[in-house]
Amino acid sequence: MDMKFVAERHKGFKPSVLMQLAGLSKDMTDKIDLSIGDPDFTTPKEILEAGYKDALAGYTHYSQPKGYPDVIQAVVNMYKRDLGVDVPTENVIIVASGDYACFLSCFATINPGDELLIADPTFLAYKVQVGYAGGVPVFFPTSADNGWRIRADVAEKYITSKTKGIFLCNPNNPTGTCLHREDLEAIYELAEKYDLLIYADEIYTAFSYEVPFTTMLSIPGAAKRTIVMNSLSKNYVATGARLGWVIAPPQIIDAINLEGVNMVYTAPAISQRMAKFCLEQGAPYMEPIMAEFKERMFKTAERINKIPHLKVQSPPPGTFYLYVDVRETGMDDVEFTLKVLKEAHVVVVPGSDFGDCGKGFVRVCCTVGLPKLLEAFDRIEALGL
Ligand SMILES: Cc1ncc(COP(=O)(O)O)c(C=O)c1O
């Protein structure tokens, strides 16, 4: 392809192994795909009907730039009711997805040359979006030895005079780790010491099994330097709604608003109405889905640990991802991924796709039913790795 019209920033782009896997497996009719971070459940019909009913009643226009006031209020009420934190309404903006929440947050705060600390392994969009905003991603290691929990003392070693902030993904994609309150307190202390912003991606709020989910906003003092990003995608199995929100100090929200009105203008009206319903009345409809995710995660982790040379934290800490240690097979994570793809027709993602610290691990998404998950690991066991 002639690249002459393509912007310089895209020219060094290398497709991830995940992107290549889709091509390699496209003709396998019996494949079990455990690479997709999109829940397999359809959004509960009560949530869809709430959006549809409001659309018929006229919610088919632009909303106020920061979102419908009653949707903003629903966010505020949910944080008080479920997470015990007071969020002023001027600290909230409704946006078109969690990804866009992150993009807008980066553009609202990052100056060219600013360094942003990101825990390795990581959800990949942070690195790209920090780069788009002119910032420099600086990776600091986390390790399976302490369940991939962020250590503030390790992050501190990577701080320079250019460091602007630190990214947290809690609960974490790809490792499933849930940070404990003391981890968040230590990160907050670090942020105070070096005057850093905290970018807290809390998109898997509902998927914390090991410890109760703790929002960064619940750490006293943290709200003044924290940007929380969240969305309907995972907590309400509504990735297609493309609906998220940001909670941040009002000056940052105003900057995000200015960017947002000049890009997408407002978040989709119908999805905003779904969000109001989700946040106010969605929990009972999610209970069976969350119970099923938990069962899949726990039983699949148990199954994996019965296979020689494979290891995974059991019971798993959170999310719908298992980060499986394959080092004892003697293969690296890319070799393992290609072997199970070609010989067992099972698609997983090499851990190194998420950063150097993920070498020797693979990510398994529990986004297919338990029988398929168990069959996938029967097939993998039969390879005798
Ligand atoms: C950690 C994390 N943040 C953000 C997103 C993007 O979510 P959304 O669908 O709301 O854009 C994802 C999606 O996989 C994710 O895993």
Coordinates of C-alpha atoms and ligand atoms in Angstrom, one line a residue:
M1 CA 0.0 0.0 0.0
D2 CA 1.2 3.5 -0.8
M3 CA 1.8 5.1 2.7
K4 CA 2.4 8.6 1.4
F5 CA -0.9 10.0 2.6
V6 CA -0.8 8.3 6.0
A7 CA 0.4 10.4 9.0
E8 CA 3.9 9.8 10.3
R9 CA 2.6 8.7 13.7
H10 CA 1.1 5.5 12.1
K11 CA 4.0 4.5 10.0
G12 CA 5.9 2.4 12.6
F13 CA 2.7 0.5 13.4
K14 CA 3.3 -3.3 13.8
P15 CA 0.2 -5.5 14.1
S16 CA 0.0 -7.3 17.5
V17 CA 0.1 -11.1 17.6
L18 CA -3.6 -10.8 18.5
M19 CA -4.4 -9.2 15.2
Q20 CA -2.4 -11.8 13.3
L21 CA -4.2 -14.7 15.1
A22 CA -7.6 -13.6 13.6
G23 CA -6.1 -14.2 10.1
L24 CA -4.5 -17.5 11.0
S25 CA -7.6 -18.9 12.5
K26 CA -10.3 -17.6 10.2
D27 CA -10.9 -20.9 8.4
M28 CA -11.0 -23.1 11.5
T29 CA -14.6 -24.1 11.8
D30 CA -14.1 -25.9 15.2
K31 CA -12.0 -23.2 16.8
I32 CA -12.6 -22.1 20.4
D33 CA -11.8 -18.4 20.6
L34 CA -10.6 -17.3 24.0
S35 CA -9.0 -14.1 22.7
I36 CA -12.0 -11.8 22.8
G37 CA -12.4 -9.2 25.6
D38 CA -16.1 -8.8 24.7
P39 CA -18.7 -10.6 26.9
D40 CA -20.6 -13.2 24.9
F41 CA -23.9 -12.2 26.7
T42 CA -26.4 -10.0 24.9
T43 CA -27.1 -6.9 27.0
P44 CA -30.2 -7.8 29.2
K45 CA -33.4 -6.9 27.4
E46 CA -34.7 -4.7 30.2
I47 CA -31.7 -2.4 29.6
L48 CA -32.2 -2.4 25.9
E49 CA -36.0 -1.7 26.4
A50 CA -35.2 1.2 28.7
G51 CA -33.2 2.8 25.9
Y52 CA -35.8 2.0 23.3
K53 CA -38.7 3.4 25.4
D54 CA -36.9 6.7 26.0
A55 CA -35.9 6.9 22.4
L56 CA -39.6 6.6 21.4
A57 CA -40.3 9.4 23.9
G58 CA -38.0 11.7 22.1
Y59 CA -34.5 11.1 23.4
T60 CA -33.1 10.9 19.9
H61 CA -31.2 14.2 19.8
Y62 CA -28.0 15.7 21.0
S63 CA -28.0 15.9 24.8
Q64 CA -26.4 18.6 26.8
P65 CA -22.6 18.6 26.0
K66 CA -21.6 16.9 29.2
G67 CA -24.5 14.5 29.1
Y68 CA -28.1 14.4 30.2
P69 CA -28.3 15.9 33.8
D70 CA -30.3 12.9 35.0
V71 CA -27.6 10.5 33.7
I72 CA -24.9 12.5 35.4
Q73 CA -27.0 12.4 38.6
A74 CA -27.3 8.6 38.1
V75 CA -23.5 8.3 38.0
V76 CA -23.2 10.4 41.2
N77 CA -25.9 8.4 43.0
M78 CA -24.3 5.0 42.0
Y79 CA -20.9 6.1 43.3
K80 CA -22.5 7.1 46.6
R81 CA -24.7 4.0 46.9
D82 CA -22.3 1.3 45.7
L83 CA -18.9 2.7 46.4
G84 CA -19.5 5.1 49.3
V85 CA -18.0 8.2 47.7
D86 CA -19.4 11.7 47.2
V87 CA -18.9 12.9 43.6
P88 CA -19.9 16.5 42.8
T89 CA -22.0 16.7 39.6
E90 CA -19.5 19.2 38.0
N91 CA -16.9 16.4 38.2
V92 CA -18.7 14.1 35.8
I93 CA -18.9 14.0 32.0
I94 CA -20.7 11.3 29.9
V95 CA -18.7 10.3 26.8
A96 CA -18.9 7.8 24.0
S97 CA -17.1 4.8 25.6
G98 CA -14.3 4.0 28.0
D99 CA -11.7 4.1 25.2
Y100 CA -12.8 7.6 24.3
A101 CA -12.8 8.6 28.0
C102 CA -9.2 7.6 28.1
F103 CA -8.4 9.4 24.8
L104 CA -10.1 12.6 26.0
S105 CA -8.4 12.4 29.4
C106 CA -5.0 12.1 27.8
F107 CA -5.6 15.0 25.5
A108 CA -7.0 17.2 28.3
T109 CA -3.9 16.8 30.4
I110 CA -0.8 15.7 28.5
N111 CA 1.7 18.2 27.1
P112 CA 4.3 17.1 24.5
G113 CA 7.1 15.3 26.3
D114 CA 5.2 14.5 29.5
E115 CA 6.0 11.1 30.8
L116 CA 3.3 8.8 31.9
L117 CA 3.9 5.8 34.1
I118 CA 2.1 2.6 33.0
A119 CA 2.3 -0.7 34.7
D120 CA 3.6 -3.6 32.5
P121 CA 1.7 -5.7 31.4
T122 CA -1.0 -3.3 30.3
F123 CA -4.2 -2.7 28.4
L124 CA -2.7 -1.6 25.1
A125 CA -4.7 1.6 24.4
Y126 CA -3.0 3.6 27.1
K127 CA 0.4 3.5 25.4
V128 CA -1.1 4.5 22.0
Q129 CA -3.3 7.2 23.4
V130 CA -0.5 8.7 25.5
G131 CA 1.6 8.8 22.3
Y132 CA -1.2 10.4 20.3
A133 CA -1.4 13.2 22.9
G134 CA 2.4 13.8 22.6
G135 CA 3.3 12.1 25.8
V136 CA 5.9 9.4 26.4
P137 CA 4.7 6.1 27.9
V138 CA 7.1 4.8 30.6
F139 CA 6.6 1.2 31.6
F140 CA 7.4 0.0 35.1
P141 CA 7.3 -3.7 35.9
T142 CA 4.8 -5.7 37.8
S143 CA 5.2 -9.4 38.6
A144 CA 3.3 -12.6 39.0
D145 CA 5.2 -13.1 42.2
N146 CA 2.9 -10.7 44.1
G147 CA -0.1 -11.4 41.8
W148 CA 0.8 -8.5 39.5
R149 CA -0.1 -5.9 42.1
I150 CA 1.4 -2.4 41.5
R151 CA 4.2 -1.6 43.9
A152 CA 4.5 2.1 44.4
D153 CA 8.2 1.7 45.4
V154 CA 8.9 0.1 42.0
A155 CA 7.0 2.8 40.1
E156 CA 8.9 5.5 42.0
K157 CA 12.2 4.4 40.5
Y158 CA 10.8 5.5 37.0
I159 CA 9.8 9.0 38.1
T160 CA 11.7 11.9 36.5
S161 CA 11.1 15.6 36.4
K162 CA 8.9 15.0 33.4
T163 CA 6.5 12.5 34.9
K164 CA 3.0 13.8 34.7
G165 CA 1.0 10.9 36.0
I166 CA 0.4 7.2 36.5
F167 CA -2.1 4.9 34.9
L168 CA -3.9 2.2 36.9
C169 CA -6.1 -0.5 35.5
N170 CA -8.1 -1.8 38.4
P171 CA -9.3 -4.6 38.1
N172 CA -6.7 -5.3 35.5
N173 CA -6.8 -6.3 31.9
P174 CA -4.9 -8.6 31.1
T175 CA -3.8 -10.0 34.5
G176 CA -7.2 -10.0 36.4
T177 CA -5.5 -8.4 39.4
C178 CA -7.5 -6.3 41.8
L179 CA -5.6 -3.7 43.7
H180 CA -6.0 -3.7 47.5
R181 CA -6.8 -0.6 49.5
E182 CA -3.2 -0.4 50.7
D183 CA -1.9 -0.5 47.1
L184 CA -4.1 2.5 46.2
E185 CA -3.0 4.3 49.3
A186 CA 0.6 3.8 48.4
I187 CA 0.0 5.0 44.9
Y188 CA -1.8 8.1 46.2
E189 CA 1.1 8.9 48.5
L190 CA 3.5 8.7 45.6
A191 CA 1.2 11.0 43.6
E192 CA 1.2 13.5 46.4
K193 CA 5.0 13.3 46.8
Y194 CA 5.7 14.0 43.1
D195 CA 2.5 16.0 42.3
L196 CA 1.2 13.4 39.8
L197 CA -2.2 12.8 38.2
I198 CA -3.7 9.4 38.6
Y199 CA -5.5 8.0 35.6
A200 CA -7.7 5.2 37.1
D201 CA -9.4 2.9 34.6
E202 CA -12.0 1.2 36.6
I203 CA -14.0 -0.3 33.8
Y204 CA -14.2 -3.8 35.5
T205 CA -15.8 -2.4 38.7
A206 CA -18.2 -5.3 39.0
F207 CA -15.5 -8.0 38.5
S208 CA -13.7 -8.2 41.8
Y209 CA -13.7 -11.6 43.5
E210 CA -10.7 -11.6 45.9
V211 CA -11.2 -8.2 47.6
P212 CA -14.1 -5.8 47.5
F213 CA -13.6 -3.4 44.6
T214 CA -12.1 -0.1 45.9
T215 CA -12.3 3.0 43.7
M216 CA -9.3 5.3 43.8
L217 CA -11.8 8.1 44.7
S218 CA -12.3 6.5 48.1
I219 CA -8.8 7.2 49.2
P220 CA -9.0 10.4 51.2
G221 CA -7.6 13.4 49.2
A222 CA -7.2 11.4 45.9
A223 CA -10.1 12.9 44.1
K224 CA -8.3 16.2 43.5
R225 CA -5.6 14.5 41.4
T226 CA -7.6 11.5 40.0
I227 CA -9.3 10.9 36.6
V228 CA -11.6 7.9 36.8
M229 CA -12.7 6.3 33.5
N230 CA -15.6 3.9 33.4
S231 CA -18.2 2.6 31.0
L232 CA -21.2 0.3 30.5
S233 CA -19.2 -2.1 28.4
K234 CA -18.1 -4.8 30.9
N235 CA -20.2 -4.1 34.0
Y236 CA -23.4 -4.2 32.0
V237 CA -22.2 -6.4 29.1
A238 CA -23.0 -3.5 26.7
T239 CA -19.8 -3.0 24.6
G240 CA -22.0 -2.0 21.7
A241 CA -23.6 0.9 23.6
R242 CA -20.2 2.8 23.4
L243 CA -21.1 4.7 26.6
G244 CA -18.7 5.8 29.3
W245 CA -18.0 8.5 31.7
V246 CA -15.1 10.4 33.3
I247 CA -14.9 11.6 36.9
A248 CA -12.2 14.3 37.4
P249 CA -11.6 17.7 38.9
P250 CA -13.9 20.3 37.2
Q251 CA -11.1 22.0 35.3
I252 CA -10.2 18.7 33.6
I253 CA -13.9 18.0 32.9
D254 CA -14.2 21.4 31.3
A255 CA -11.2 20.7 29.1
I256 CA -12.6 17.3 28.1
N257 CA -15.9 18.9 27.4
L258 CA -14.3 21.4 25.0
E259 CA -12.5 18.5 23.2
G260 CA -15.6 16.4 23.1
V261 CA -17.9 19.0 21.7
N262 CA -15.5 19.5 18.8
M263 CA -15.2 15.8 18.1
V264 CA -18.2 13.6 18.8
Y265 CA -20.3 16.4 20.3
T266 CA -22.3 14.4 22.8
A267 CA -22.5 10.7 23.9
P268 CA -25.2 8.7 22.0
A269 CA -28.6 9.7 23.4
I270 CA -30.1 6.2 23.4
S271 CA -27.1 4.7 25.2
Q272 CA -27.2 7.5 27.8
R273 CA -30.8 6.4 28.5
M274 CA -29.6 2.8 28.9
A275 CA -26.9 4.1 31.3
K276 CA -29.5 5.8 33.5
F277 CA -31.4 2.5 33.7
C278 CA -28.3 0.5 34.3
L279 CA -27.0 2.7 37.1
E280 CA -30.4 3.0 38.8
Q281 CA -32.0 -0.4 38.3
G282 CA -29.6 -2.6 36.4
A283 CA -28.0 -4.7 39.2
P284 CA -30.7 -7.5 39.4
Y285 CA -30.5 -8.1 35.7
M286 CA -26.7 -8.5 35.9
E287 CA -26.7 -10.9 38.9
P288 CA -27.0 -14.1 36.9
I289 CA -24.5 -12.9 34.3
M290 CA -21.9 -12.0 37.0
A291 CA -22.5 -15.3 38.7
E292 CA -21.9 -17.2 35.5
F293 CA -18.6 -15.2 34.8
K294 CA -17.4 -16.1 38.3
E295 CA -18.2 -19.8 37.9
R296 CA -16.5 -19.9 34.5
M297 CA -13.4 -18.2 36.0
F298 CA -13.2 -20.3 39.1
K299 CA -13.8 -23.6 37.3
T300 CA -11.5 -22.9 34.4
A301 CA -8.7 -21.9 36.7
E302 CA -9.1 -25.2 38.6
R303 CA -9.1 -27.1 35.3
I304 CA -5.9 -25.3 34.1
N305 CA -4.1 -26.1 37.3
K306 CA -4.7 -29.8 36.7
I307 CA -2.7 -29.6 33.5
P308 CA 1.0 -30.4 33.9
H309 CA 3.2 -27.3 33.3
L310 CA 0.4 -24.8 33.3
K311 CA -0.3 -22.5 36.3
V312 CA -2.8 -19.8 37.1
Q313 CA -3.9 -18.0 40.2
S314 CA -6.8 -19.9 41.7
P315 CA -9.3 -18.7 42.8
P316 CA -8.8 -15.9 40.3
P317 CA -8.8 -12.3 41.7
G318 CA -11.0 -10.5 39.2
T319 CA -12.2 -9.6 35.6
F320 CA -13.0 -12.3 33.1
Y321 CA -9.4 -12.8 32.1
L322 CA -7.0 -15.6 33.3
Y323 CA -3.3 -14.9 32.9
V324 CA -1.8 -18.3 32.6
D325 CA 1.8 -19.1 33.3
V326 CA 3.1 -21.3 30.5
R327 CA 6.9 -21.0 31.3
E328 CA 7.2 -24.6 32.5
T329 CA 6.2 -25.9 29.1
G330 CA 9.6 -24.7 27.8
M331 CA 7.9 -22.6 25.2
D332 CA 7.7 -18.9 25.1
D333 CA 4.2 -17.4 25.1
V334 CA 4.2 -16.8 21.3
E335 CA 5.3 -20.3 20.6
F336 CA 2.7 -21.7 23.0
T337 CA -0.1 -19.5 21.4
L338 CA 0.8 -20.7 17.9
K339 CA 1.0 -24.3 18.9
V340 CA -2.4 -24.4 20.6
L341 CA -3.9 -22.5 17.7
K342 CA -2.5 -24.8 15.1
E343 CA -2.8 -28.1 16.9
A344 CA -5.8 -27.6 19.3
H345 CA -7.6 -24.9 17.4
V346 CA -7.8 -22.8 20.6
V347 CA -7.1 -19.1 20.3
V348 CA -5.4 -17.3 23.3
V349 CA -3.3 -14.2 23.4
P350 CA 0.4 -14.2 24.1
G351 CA 1.1 -12.2 27.3
S352 CA 4.0 -10.4 25.7
D353 CA 1.4 -8.6 23.5
F354 CA 0.6 -6.6 26.7
G355 CA 4.2 -5.8 27.5
D356 CA 7.6 -7.4 28.2
C357 CA 6.6 -8.5 31.7
G358 CA 3.9 -10.7 30.2
K359 CA 6.5 -12.9 28.5
G360 CA 5.8 -16.6 29.4
F361 CA 2.1 -15.9 30.1
V362 CA -1.0 -16.1 27.9
R363 CA -4.4 -14.4 28.4
V364 CA -7.5 -16.5 28.3
C365 CA -10.9 -14.7 28.1
C366 CA -13.7 -16.5 29.8
T367 CA -16.1 -15.0 27.3
V368 CA -17.5 -18.3 26.0
G369 CA -19.6 -20.8 28.0
L370 CA -18.0 -23.2 30.6
P371 CA -18.4 -26.3 28.4
K372 CA -16.4 -24.6 25.7
L373 CA -13.8 -23.4 28.1
L374 CA -13.3 -26.9 29.6
E375 CA -13.2 -28.4 26.1
A376 CA -10.5 -25.9 25.1
F377 CA -8.3 -27.1 28.0
D378 CA -9.1 -30.8 27.3
R379 CA -7.7 -30.2 23.9
I380 CA -4.7 -28.3 25.2
E381 CA -4.0 -31.1 27.8
A382 CA -4.2 -33.7 25.0
L383 CA -1.2 -32.0 23.3
G384 CA 0.9 -33.2 26.2
L385 CA 2.9 -30.0 26.6
Ligands
LIG1 C1 -9.0 -1.9 30.7 C2 -9.9 -1.5 29.6 N1 -10.2 -0.2 29.5 C3 -11.0 0.3 28.5 C4 -11.6 -0.6 27.6 C5 -12.5 0.0 26.6 O1 -13.8 -0.1 27.0 P1 -15.0 0.6 26.1 O2 -15.7 -0.6 25.5 O3 -15.8 1.2 27.2 O4 -14.4 1.5 25.2 C6 -11.3 -1.9 27.7 C7 -11.9 -2.9 26.7 O5 -11.5 -4.0 26.6 C8 -10.5 -2.4 28.7 O6 -10.2 -3.7 28.9

